[in-house]
N, CA, C and O of each residue as an XYZ file, in Angstrom:
720
protein
N       0.830     -1.201     -0.011
C       0.019      0.016      0.054
C       0.807      1.277     -0.039
O       0.539      2.170     -0.842
N       1.849      1.317      0.866
C       2.694      2.482      0.988
C       3.590      2.659     -0.276
O       3.885      3.775     -0.703
N       4.025      1.442     -0.876
C       4.906      1.637     -2.035
C       4.095      2.221     -3.162
O       4.643      3.032     -3.908
N       2.814      1.874     -3.355
C       1.977      2.364     -4.456
C       1.732      3.937     -4.240
O       1.717      4.705     -5.202
N       1.553      4.342     -2.999
C       1.371      5.703     -2.737
C       2.657      6.441     -3.039
O       2.634      7.532     -3.609
N       3.780      5.852     -2.658
C       5.059      6.576     -2.870
C       5.267      6.639     -4.408
O       5.707      7.663     -4.931
N       4.955      5.564     -5.107
C       5.144      5.591     -6.557
C       4.293      6.674     -7.192
O       4.759      7.355     -8.105
N       3.010      6.863     -6.719
C       2.171      7.867     -7.292
C       2.664      9.262     -6.960
O       2.595     10.182     -7.775
N       3.169      9.393     -5.727
C       3.704     10.706     -5.338
C       4.938     11.036     -6.135
O       5.118     12.196     -6.504
N       5.813     10.062     -6.427
C       6.922     10.286     -7.336
C       6.509     10.657     -8.742
O       7.064     11.559     -9.369
N       5.513      9.927     -9.212
C       4.986     10.249    -10.555
C       4.396     11.656    -10.690
O       4.548     12.339    -11.702
N       3.693     12.059     -9.573
C       3.084     13.384     -9.536
C       4.172     14.433     -9.498
O       4.139     15.442    -10.202
N       5.123     14.151     -8.656
C       6.250     15.090     -8.476
C       6.943     15.326     -9.853
O       7.185     16.472    -10.233
N       7.259     14.227    -10.594
C       7.833     14.299    -11.912
C       7.043     15.100    -12.889
O       7.576     15.841    -13.716
N       5.699     14.922    -12.765
C       4.856     15.624    -13.753
C       4.876     17.103    -13.352
O       4.943     17.956    -14.238
N       4.826     17.424    -12.148
C       4.879     18.835    -11.665
C       6.129     19.561    -12.098
O       6.064     20.649    -12.671
N       7.321     18.927    -11.808
C       8.574     19.471    -12.115
C       8.680     19.732    -13.570
O       9.132     20.798    -13.990
N       8.243     18.711    -14.401
C       8.390     18.802    -15.830
C       7.467     19.855    -16.506
O       7.753     20.364    -17.589
N       6.399     20.137    -15.837
C       5.341     21.044    -16.485
C       5.256     22.393    -15.806
O       4.524     23.258    -16.285
N       5.950     22.609    -14.742
C       5.819     23.848    -13.843
C       6.009     25.108    -14.740
O       5.158     25.996    -14.693
N       7.092     25.217    -15.554
C       7.253     26.454    -16.298
C       6.050     26.810    -17.222
O       5.607     27.957    -17.288
N       5.555     25.777    -17.921
C       4.489     25.980    -18.849
C       3.106     26.193    -18.070
O       2.267     26.971    -18.523
N       2.904     25.520    -16.950
C       1.687     25.919    -16.157
C       1.753     27.239    -15.697
O       0.732     27.922    -15.779
N       2.905     27.775    -15.168
C       3.025     29.133    -14.675
C       2.847     30.114    -15.749
O       2.241     31.158    -15.511
N       3.373     29.840    -17.026
C       3.170     30.710    -18.036
C       1.763     30.967    -18.430
O       1.307     32.087    -18.659
N       1.064     29.770    -18.496
C      -0.389     29.804    -18.915
C      -1.188     30.475    -17.737
O      -2.061     31.301    -18.005
N      -0.918     30.153    -16.520
C      -1.666     30.883    -15.507
C      -1.415     32.353    -15.508
O      -2.312     33.157    -15.256
N      -0.184     32.703    -15.794
C       0.155     34.223    -15.757
C      -0.677     34.896    -16.904
O      -1.231     35.983    -16.741
N      -0.731     34.191    -18.065
C      -1.478     34.844    -19.179
C      -2.900     34.850    -18.891
O      -3.623     35.714    -19.388
N      -3.358     33.936    -18.114
C      -4.945     33.958    -17.731
C      -5.163     34.909    -16.746
O      -6.182     35.595    -16.824
N      -4.294     35.086    -15.731
C      -4.647     35.927    -14.554
C      -4.018     37.309    -14.712
O      -4.629     38.304    -14.322
N      -2.756     37.399    -15.301
C      -2.096     38.711    -15.451
C      -1.373     39.086    -14.298
O      -0.893     40.220    -14.303
N      -1.187     38.338    -13.268
C      -0.404     38.707    -12.084
C       0.284     37.543    -11.600
O      -0.269     36.443    -11.561
N       1.612     37.764    -11.184
C       2.500     36.629    -10.855
C       1.864     35.901     -9.583
O       1.760     34.675     -9.561
N       1.466     36.661     -8.587
C       1.040     35.995     -7.444
C      -0.340     35.242     -7.678
O      -0.601     34.168     -7.137
N      -1.152     35.882     -8.496
C      -2.422     35.153     -8.795
C      -2.107     33.948     -9.636
O      -2.789     32.936     -9.479
N      -1.155     33.969    -10.493
C      -0.793     32.836    -11.359
C      -0.250     31.707    -10.437
O      -0.594     30.543    -10.639
N       0.530     32.016     -9.505
C       1.064     31.112     -8.551
C      -0.040     30.370     -7.719
O      -0.006     29.165     -7.467
N      -1.041     31.255     -7.318
C      -2.177     30.824     -6.576
C      -2.989     29.779     -7.489
O      -3.364     28.678     -7.086
N      -3.194     30.270     -8.733
C      -3.976     29.382     -9.678
C      -3.351     28.094     -9.917
O      -4.058     27.086     -9.914
N      -2.039     28.013    -10.135
C      -1.259     26.776    -10.317
C      -1.348     26.011     -9.077
O      -1.568     24.802     -9.151
N      -1.206     26.565     -7.979
C      -1.245     25.785     -6.637
C      -2.586     25.142     -6.393
O      -2.679     24.004     -5.934
N      -3.663     25.918     -6.721
C      -5.023     25.397     -6.529
C      -5.280     24.244     -7.570
O      -5.912     23.242     -7.236
N      -4.813     24.396     -8.744
C      -4.896     23.378     -9.744
C      -4.269     22.056     -9.340
O      -4.843     20.972     -9.446
N      -2.966     22.246     -8.840
C      -2.184     21.071     -8.456
C      -2.737     20.405     -7.279
O      -2.620     19.188     -7.137
N      -3.405     21.235     -6.327
C      -3.960     20.568     -5.250
C      -5.130     19.683     -5.621
O      -5.309     18.606     -5.052
N      -5.877     20.106     -6.513
C      -7.102     19.394     -7.077
C      -6.612     18.168     -7.893
O      -7.233     17.107     -7.821
N      -5.548     18.293     -8.639
C      -5.009     17.246     -9.436
C      -4.378     16.187     -8.525
O      -4.578     15.002     -8.790
N      -3.640     16.530     -7.483
C      -3.012     15.599     -6.640
C      -3.989     14.642     -5.989
O      -3.746     13.440     -5.876
N      -5.142     15.240     -5.550
C      -6.192     14.415     -4.898
C      -6.679     13.408     -5.885
O      -7.021     12.299     -5.474
N      -6.741     13.722     -7.233
C      -7.264     12.705     -8.143
C      -6.138     12.175     -9.026
O      -6.383     11.795    -10.171
N      -4.898     12.141     -8.510
C      -3.759     11.780     -9.317
C      -3.884     10.382     -9.915
O      -3.452     10.150    -11.044
N      -4.468      9.455     -9.167
C      -4.683      8.089     -9.670
C      -5.335      8.119    -10.982
O      -4.866      7.535    -11.958
N      -6.529      8.871    -11.003
C      -7.250      8.989    -12.244
C      -6.543      9.813    -13.325
O      -6.539      9.449    -14.500
N      -5.966     10.892    -12.914
C      -5.324     11.809    -13.806
C      -4.105     11.159    -14.457
O      -3.949     11.196    -15.678
N      -3.238     10.562    -13.629
C      -2.024      9.940    -14.088
C      -2.276      8.849    -15.057
O      -1.443      8.603    -15.930
N      -3.462      8.133    -14.944
C      -3.776      7.079    -15.882
C      -4.590      7.507    -17.069
O      -5.040      6.651    -17.830
N      -4.817      8.865    -17.279
C      -5.604      9.360    -18.298
C      -4.782      9.296    -19.565
O      -3.565      9.137    -19.478
N      -5.391      9.413    -20.756
C      -4.601      9.409    -21.995
C      -3.735     10.613    -22.060
O      -2.588     10.489    -22.490
N      -4.181     11.762    -21.672
C      -3.390     12.930    -21.744
C      -3.537     13.751    -20.425
O      -4.352     14.664    -20.296
N      -2.644     13.325    -19.429
C      -2.745     14.099    -18.103
C      -2.594     15.579    -18.188
O      -3.168     16.303    -17.374
N      -1.825     16.070    -19.165
C      -1.548     17.473    -19.306
C      -2.880     18.234    -19.684
O      -3.163     19.319    -19.176
N      -3.640     17.622    -20.567
C      -4.893     18.217    -21.018
C      -5.921     18.231    -19.804
O      -6.709     19.166    -19.654
N      -5.868     17.155    -18.959
C      -6.642     17.094    -17.744
C      -6.402     18.299    -16.855
O      -7.307     18.996    -16.398
N      -5.019     18.498    -16.635
C      -4.608     19.503    -15.703
C      -4.938     20.970    -16.273
O      -5.287     21.887    -15.530
N      -4.797     21.099    -17.626
C      -5.122     22.312    -18.265
C      -6.606     22.605    -18.019
O      -6.933     23.733    -17.649
N      -7.483     21.682    -18.199
C      -8.885     21.812    -18.016
C      -9.229     22.220    -16.539
O     -10.072     23.085    -16.301
N      -8.534     21.554    -15.558
C      -8.709     21.945    -14.237
C      -8.346     23.392    -13.983
O      -9.063     24.072    -13.249
N      -7.250     23.901    -14.566
C      -6.784     25.210    -14.488
C      -7.742     26.196    -15.059
O      -8.034     27.220    -14.440
N      -8.264     25.892    -16.290
C      -9.262     26.803    -16.906
C     -10.497     26.870    -16.056
O     -11.021     27.965    -15.852
N     -11.005     25.746    -15.536
C     -12.140     25.780    -14.632
C     -11.920     26.599    -13.398
O     -12.763     27.402    -12.998
N     -10.752     26.380    -12.789
C     -10.406     27.122    -11.514
C     -10.318     28.703    -11.817
O     -10.708     29.534    -10.996
N      -9.805     29.021    -12.992
C      -9.738     30.365    -13.353
C     -11.142     31.004    -13.655
O     -11.429     32.151    -13.313
N     -11.981     30.165    -14.319
C     -13.316     30.634    -14.631
C     -14.152     30.794    -13.316
O     -14.962     31.716    -13.221
N     -13.961     29.925    -12.335
C     -14.661     30.140    -11.055
C     -14.216     31.410    -10.374
O     -15.063     32.088     -9.793
N     -12.947     31.785    -10.401
C     -12.485     33.030     -9.821
C     -13.086     34.243    -10.542
O     -13.497     35.236     -9.940
N     -13.109     34.099    -11.842
C     -13.720     35.196    -12.572
C     -15.142     35.472    -12.425
O     -15.607     36.611    -12.466
N     -15.818     34.423    -12.253
C     -17.222     34.482    -11.926
C     -17.470     35.098    -10.659
O     -18.564     35.631    -10.473
N     -16.551     35.094     -9.716
C     -16.697     35.810     -8.447
C     -16.306     37.272     -8.553
O     -16.267     38.023     -7.578
N     -16.023     37.622     -9.783
C     -15.748     39.163    -10.070
C     -14.422     39.560     -9.484
O     -14.281     40.727     -9.120
N     -13.468     38.729     -9.364
C     -12.134     39.226     -8.950
C     -11.568     40.068    -10.061
O     -11.789     39.804    -11.243
N     -10.869     41.039     -9.685
C     -10.347     42.024    -10.696
C      -8.879     41.336    -11.139
O      -8.123     40.800    -10.330
N      -8.650     41.443    -12.427
C      -7.525     40.868    -12.918
C      -6.657     41.973    -13.531
O      -7.188     42.895    -14.150
N      -5.391     41.897    -13.376
C      -4.416     42.869    -13.986
C      -3.230     42.035    -14.757
O      -2.444     41.276    -14.190
N      -3.254     42.292    -15.995
C      -2.150     41.627    -16.811
C      -0.879     42.543    -16.658
O       0.219     42.063    -16.938
N      -0.974     43.719    -16.265
C       0.242     44.590    -16.195
C       0.293     45.181    -14.743
O      -0.331     46.203    -14.458
N       1.024     44.530    -13.881
C       1.103     44.879    -12.555
C       1.688     46.409    -12.424
O       2.494     46.905    -13.210
N       1.153     47.024    -11.336
C       1.604     48.489    -11.235
C       3.050     48.468    -10.792
O       3.813     49.317    -11.252
N       3.471     47.586     -9.956
C       4.812     47.436     -9.390
C       5.422     46.066     -9.703
O       5.180     45.111     -8.964
N       6.163     45.955    -10.722
C       6.688     44.662    -10.943
C       8.141     44.452    -10.626
O       8.806     43.585    -11.192
N       8.657     45.322     -9.643
C      10.039     45.230     -9.329
C      10.409     44.009     -8.678
O      11.567     43.604     -8.781
N       9.509     43.348     -7.989
C       9.923     42.093     -7.208
C       9.550     40.791     -8.036
O       9.786     39.685     -7.550
N       9.002     40.918     -9.213
C       8.526     39.832     -9.992
C       9.726     39.086    -10.604
O      10.738     39.674    -10.987
N       9.557     37.813    -10.669
C      10.558     36.963    -11.488
C      10.218     37.036    -12.980
O       9.098     36.729    -13.388
N      11.118     37.413    -13.717
C      10.885     37.473    -15.170
C      11.019     36.260    -15.906
O      12.084     35.651    -15.802
N      10.080     35.796    -16.658
C      10.204     34.612    -17.482
C      11.190     34.807    -18.526
O      11.172     35.862    -19.161
N      12.064     33.895    -18.780
C      13.018     33.928    -19.870
C      12.375     33.265    -21.073
O      12.038     32.086    -20.966
N      12.183     33.895    -22.170
C      11.509     33.317    -23.324
C      12.289     32.116    -23.911
O      13.512     32.145    -24.050
N      11.556     31.112    -24.231
C      12.191     29.877    -24.903
C      12.471     30.419    -26.317
O      11.679     31.193    -26.855
N      13.574     30.018    -26.898
C      14.047     30.456    -28.161
C      13.127     29.953    -29.258
O      13.059     30.542    -30.336
N      12.426     28.871    -28.988
C      11.554     28.340    -30.056
C      10.098     28.966    -29.847
O       9.203     28.678    -30.642
N       9.882     29.778    -28.831
C       8.561     30.410    -28.578
C       8.485     31.554    -29.558
O       9.303     32.469    -29.467
N       7.516     31.559    -30.526
C       7.495     32.780    -31.458
C       7.169     34.045    -30.687
O       7.746     35.095    -30.969
N       6.269     33.979    -29.730
C       5.978     35.189    -29.022
C       7.144     35.606    -28.178
O       7.304     36.793    -27.893
N       7.968     34.662    -27.765
C       9.200     35.035    -26.959
C      10.137     35.777    -27.825
O      10.987     36.483    -27.284
N      10.075     35.695    -29.085
C      11.036     36.404    -29.913
C      10.490     37.870    -30.314
O      11.195     38.671    -30.928
N       9.278     38.121    -29.942
C       8.789     39.435    -30.076
C       9.548     40.467    -29.296
O       9.963     40.219    -28.164
N       9.728     41.582    -29.868
C      10.486     42.684    -29.250
C       9.815     43.212    -27.998
O      10.506     43.578    -27.048
N       8.630     43.258    -27.967
C       7.932     44.002    -26.834
C       6.828     43.074    -26.286
O       5.659     43.235    -26.637
N       7.193     42.112    -25.437
C       6.287     41.295    -24.813
C       5.257     42.060    -23.921
O       4.123     41.617    -23.738
N       5.678     43.162    -23.405
C       4.849     43.969    -22.504
C       3.664     44.483    -23.211
O       2.576     44.543    -22.637
N       3.840     44.884    -24.525
C       2.752     45.371    -25.315
C       1.706     44.213    -25.526
O       0.500     44.452    -25.465
N       2.176     43.006    -25.766
C       1.250     41.830    -25.836
C       0.553     41.514    -24.640
O      -0.644     41.234    -24.693
N       1.246     41.532    -23.451
C       0.632     41.248    -22.165
C      -0.470     42.341    -21.883
O      -1.585     42.020    -21.473
N      -0.126     43.562    -22.108
C      -1.137     44.632    -21.917
C      -2.326     44.461    -22.802
O      -3.472     44.576    -22.366
N      -2.040     44.175    -24.099
C      -3.217     43.890    -25.039
C      -4.076     42.681    -24.643
O      -5.289     42.698    -24.852
N      -3.496     41.686    -24.102
C      -4.150     40.489    -23.647
C      -5.135     40.884    -22.486
O      -6.248     40.370    -22.373
N      -4.650     41.813    -21.656
C      -5.441     42.347    -20.453
C      -6.735     42.969    -20.974
O      -7.749     42.908    -20.279
N      -6.743     43.539    -22.118
C      -7.881     44.145    -22.643
C      -8.960     43.276    -23.247
O     -10.063     43.751    -23.520
N      -8.654     41.997    -23.462
C      -9.533     41.079    -23.999
C     -10.473     40.438    -22.958
O     -10.046     40.155    -21.839
N     -11.734     40.211    -23.313
C     -12.664     39.498    -22.376
C     -12.121     38.195    -21.993
O     -11.377     37.635    -22.798
N     -12.395     37.622    -20.850
C     -11.726     36.405    -20.392
C     -11.877     35.218    -21.339
O     -10.906     34.479    -21.498
N     -13.031     34.978    -21.986
C     -13.103     33.809    -22.928
C     -12.214     34.005    -24.175
O     -11.618     33.058    -24.688
N     -12.148     35.220    -24.626
C     -11.323     35.501    -25.870
C      -9.853     35.338    -25.369
O      -9.043     34.746    -26.082
N      -9.508     35.831    -24.203
C      -8.179     35.656    -23.750
C      -7.753     34.124    -23.525
O      -6.639     33.698    -23.833
N      -8.692     33.409    -22.996
C      -8.436     31.927    -22.878
C      -8.208     31.312    -24.232
O      -7.242     30.571    -24.416
N      -9.045     31.589    -25.159
C      -9.011     30.985    -26.538
C      -7.690     31.415    -27.172
O      -7.021     30.547    -27.731
N      -7.255     32.676    -27.135
C      -6.019     33.142    -27.666
C      -4.864     32.538    -27.077
O      -3.941     32.146    -27.790
N      -4.840     32.425    -25.739
C      -3.696     31.893    -24.987
C      -3.522     30.353    -25.266
O      -2.411     29.861    -25.463
N      -4.612     29.672    -25.272
C      -4.624     28.167    -25.452
C      -4.261     27.921    -26.988
O      -3.420     27.062    -27.255
N      -4.839     28.610    -27.942
C      -4.620     28.385    -29.316
C      -3.249     28.777    -29.857
O      -2.601     28.007    -30.567
N      -2.811     30.014    -29.501
C      -1.683     30.651    -30.124
C      -0.498     30.697    -29.195
O       0.623     30.808    -29.692
N      -0.644     30.624    -27.916
C       0.454     30.673    -27.095
C       0.893     29.213    -26.698
O       2.064     28.836    -26.721
N      -0.146     28.461    -26.345
C       0.046     27.062    -25.997
C       0.060     26.139    -27.187
O       0.429     24.971    -27.068
N      -0.342     26.653    -28.345
C      -0.389     25.971    -29.623
C      -1.116     24.712    -29.626
O      -0.671     23.702    -30.171
N      -2.368     24.773    -28.947
C      -3.246     23.657    -28.832
C      -4.112     23.710    -30.147
O      -4.317     24.776    -30.728
N      -4.619     22.476    -30.595
C      -5.647     22.450    -31.627
C      -6.886     23.042    -31.092
O      -7.064     23.296    -29.901
N      -7.787     23.260    -32.108
C      -9.160     23.836    -31.683
C      -9.899     22.830    -30.722
O     -10.500     23.207    -29.716
N      -9.808     21.604    -31.097
C     -10.411     20.623    -30.230
C      -9.885     20.549    -28.811
O     -10.637     20.429    -27.844
N      -8.533     20.627    -28.720
C      -7.897     20.580    -27.447
C      -8.338     21.789    -26.617
O      -8.707     21.674    -25.449
N      -8.280     22.972    -27.285
C      -8.636     24.256    -26.546
C     -10.197     24.095    -26.184
O     -10.568     24.503    -25.083
N     -11.047     23.563    -26.995
C     -12.453     23.428    -26.710
C     -12.604     22.501    -25.524
O     -13.463     22.758    -24.681
N     -11.827     21.443    -25.406
C     -11.886     20.491    -24.250
C     -11.414     21.241    -22.966
O     -12.031     21.105    -21.909
N     -10.302     22.040    -23.076
C      -9.753     22.774    -21.893
C     -10.757     23.784    -21.410
O     -10.897     23.974    -20.202
N     -11.478     24.454    -22.328
C     -12.385     25.528    -21.976
C     -13.770     25.071    -21.644
O     -14.563     25.826    -21.081
N     -14.104     23.719    -22.020
C     -15.389     23.236    -21.717
C     -16.447     23.786    -22.654
O     -17.591     23.981    -22.244
N     -16.090     24.039    -23.904
C     -17.025     24.592    -24.931
C     -16.919     23.930    -26.240
O     -16.147     22.981    -26.376
N     -17.643     24.364    -27.216
C     -17.585     23.787    -28.577
C     -16.336     24.314    -29.238
O     -15.733     25.303    -28.822
N     -15.947     23.545    -30.378
C     -14.892     23.965    -31.250
C     -15.304     25.311    -31.919
O     -14.450     26.155    -32.190
N     -16.571     25.489    -32.169
C     -16.943     26.760    -32.840
C     -16.870     27.909    -31.866
O     -16.652     29.036    -32.309
N     -17.038     27.708    -30.553
C     -16.933     28.783    -29.637
C     -15.467     29.186    -29.534
O     -15.167     30.371    -29.385
N     -14.541     28.219    -29.611
C     -13.006     28.448    -29.568
C     -12.702     29.277    -30.870
O     -11.980     30.271    -30.800
N     -13.218     28.892    -31.977
C     -12.910     29.571    -33.228
C     -13.418     31.024    -33.091
O     -12.679     31.981    -33.319
N     -14.563     31.140    -32.753
C     -15.172     32.475    -32.606
C     -14.420     33.360    -31.665
O     -14.068     34.481    -32.032
N     -14.154     32.898    -30.443
C     -13.407     33.679    -29.413
C     -12.093     33.940    -29.868
O     -11.647     35.071    -29.673
N     -11.355     33.049    -30.472
C      -9.974     33.195    -30.951
C      -9.941     34.234    -32.034
O      -9.066     35.100    -32.048
N     -10.899     34.156    -32.952
C     -10.871     35.031    -34.095
C     -11.205     36.468    -33.588
O     -10.587     37.415    -34.074
N     -12.141     36.671    -32.646
C     -12.462     38.045    -32.173
C     -11.236     38.545    -31.358
O     -10.893     39.722    -31.467
N     -10.602     37.736    -30.589
C      -9.436     38.139    -29.745
C      -8.348     38.560    -30.792
O      -7.867     39.688    -30.692
N      -7.963     37.778    -31.720
C      -6.888     38.078    -32.575
C      -7.246     39.356    -33.427
O      -6.336     40.131    -33.720
N      -8.441     39.583    -33.804
C      -8.834     40.779    -34.475
C      -8.683     41.957    -33.562
O      -8.296     43.020    -34.046
N      -8.948     41.865    -32.308
C      -8.738     42.948    -31.375
C      -7.243     43.233    -31.117
O      -6.815     44.364    -30.885
N      -6.507     42.156    -31.175
C      -4.935     42.282    -31.016
C      -4.410     42.950    -32.196
O      -3.516     43.786    -32.067
N      -4.930     42.627    -33.428
C      -4.398     43.190    -34.615
C      -4.366     44.673    -34.706
O      -3.470     45.277    -35.296
N      -5.426     45.279    -34.071
C      -5.519     46.753    -34.174
C      -4.665     47.454    -33.042
O      -4.580     48.682    -33.026
N      -4.059     46.705    -32.139
C      -3.295     47.354    -31.163
C      -1.861     47.808    -31.823
O      -1.145     47.016    -32.436
N      -1.563     49.097    -31.629
C      -0.334     49.578    -32.150
C       0.756     48.779    -31.520
O       0.727     48.454    -30.333
N       1.827     48.435    -32.435
C       2.951     47.678    -31.927
C       2.801     46.224    -31.950
O       3.793     45.523    -31.746
N       1.645     45.698    -32.180
C       1.406     44.210    -32.209
C       1.303     43.711    -33.669
O       1.343     42.504    -33.907
N       1.178     44.592    -34.603
C       0.982     44.195    -35.954
C       1.997     43.318    -36.519
O       1.684     42.483    -37.368
N       3.259     43.460    -36.081
C       4.321     42.641    -36.480
C       4.356     41.220    -35.883
O       5.069     40.356    -36.394
N       3.608     40.981    -34.829
C       3.694     39.754    -34.162
C       2.469     38.921    -34.619
O       2.460     37.726    -34.322
N       1.520     39.407    -35.260
C       0.369     38.632    -35.661
C       0.201     38.761    -37.196
O       0.023     39.812    -37.811
N       0.295     37.432    -37.739
C       0.172     37.413    -39.238
C      -1.208     37.446    -39.724
O      -2.149     37.493    -38.932
N      -1.375     37.422    -41.052
C      -2.729     37.518    -41.597
C      -3.522     36.190    -41.259
O      -4.744     36.257    -41.130
N      -2.875     35.016    -41.116
C      -3.585     33.849    -40.796
C      -3.988     33.737    -39.385
O      -4.672     32.776    -39.032
N      -3.603     34.676    -38.519
C      -3.986     34.643    -37.194
C      -2.964     33.859    -36.299
O      -3.068     33.832    -35.073
N      -2.016     33.254    -36.964
C      -0.994     32.510    -36.154
C       0.198     33.513    -35.809
O       0.548     34.397    -36.591
N       0.766     33.304    -34.613
C       1.879     34.149    -34.366
C       3.062     33.611    -35.020
O       3.153     32.416    -35.301
N       4.051     34.545    -35.292
C       5.284     34.195    -36.013
C       6.266     33.542    -35.012
O       7.374     33.164    -35.392
């Protein structure tokens, strides 16, 4: 009994260590605040740990965790918590170092993108983050958001259209809606 629990704990720990940067990045893009992102990831991982036997045996544990995160974020938003994607004082924040293969990471001004994301409604922000930052398919994003593929397409298209008109972002969004 104890060996199985220890094996599950080790498997969970490996999962968390391997996915932590991506989970934090997604949470930051959803919440807009370092501390809120940390809280969101922690809340998500608490829920996932309790169900790890089921999650770890799922076909795609990462998709399961992503769905838990989106749901946790949606619950917070429904409670009318105010979100800020551009903190007023970011002197104590840890700066994410962009991955060289991350197309958005190569953008000259990530701050403009973060600020523009803050202006999107939550569902559009979720669709844009999942589709174009996390590079999920429409069906994966729909599963994570708990909606139809059509809703993802609609929210992503509207979000990208709003981002295209933001000065300074025109170079990071192509005509096809995919980031470079």
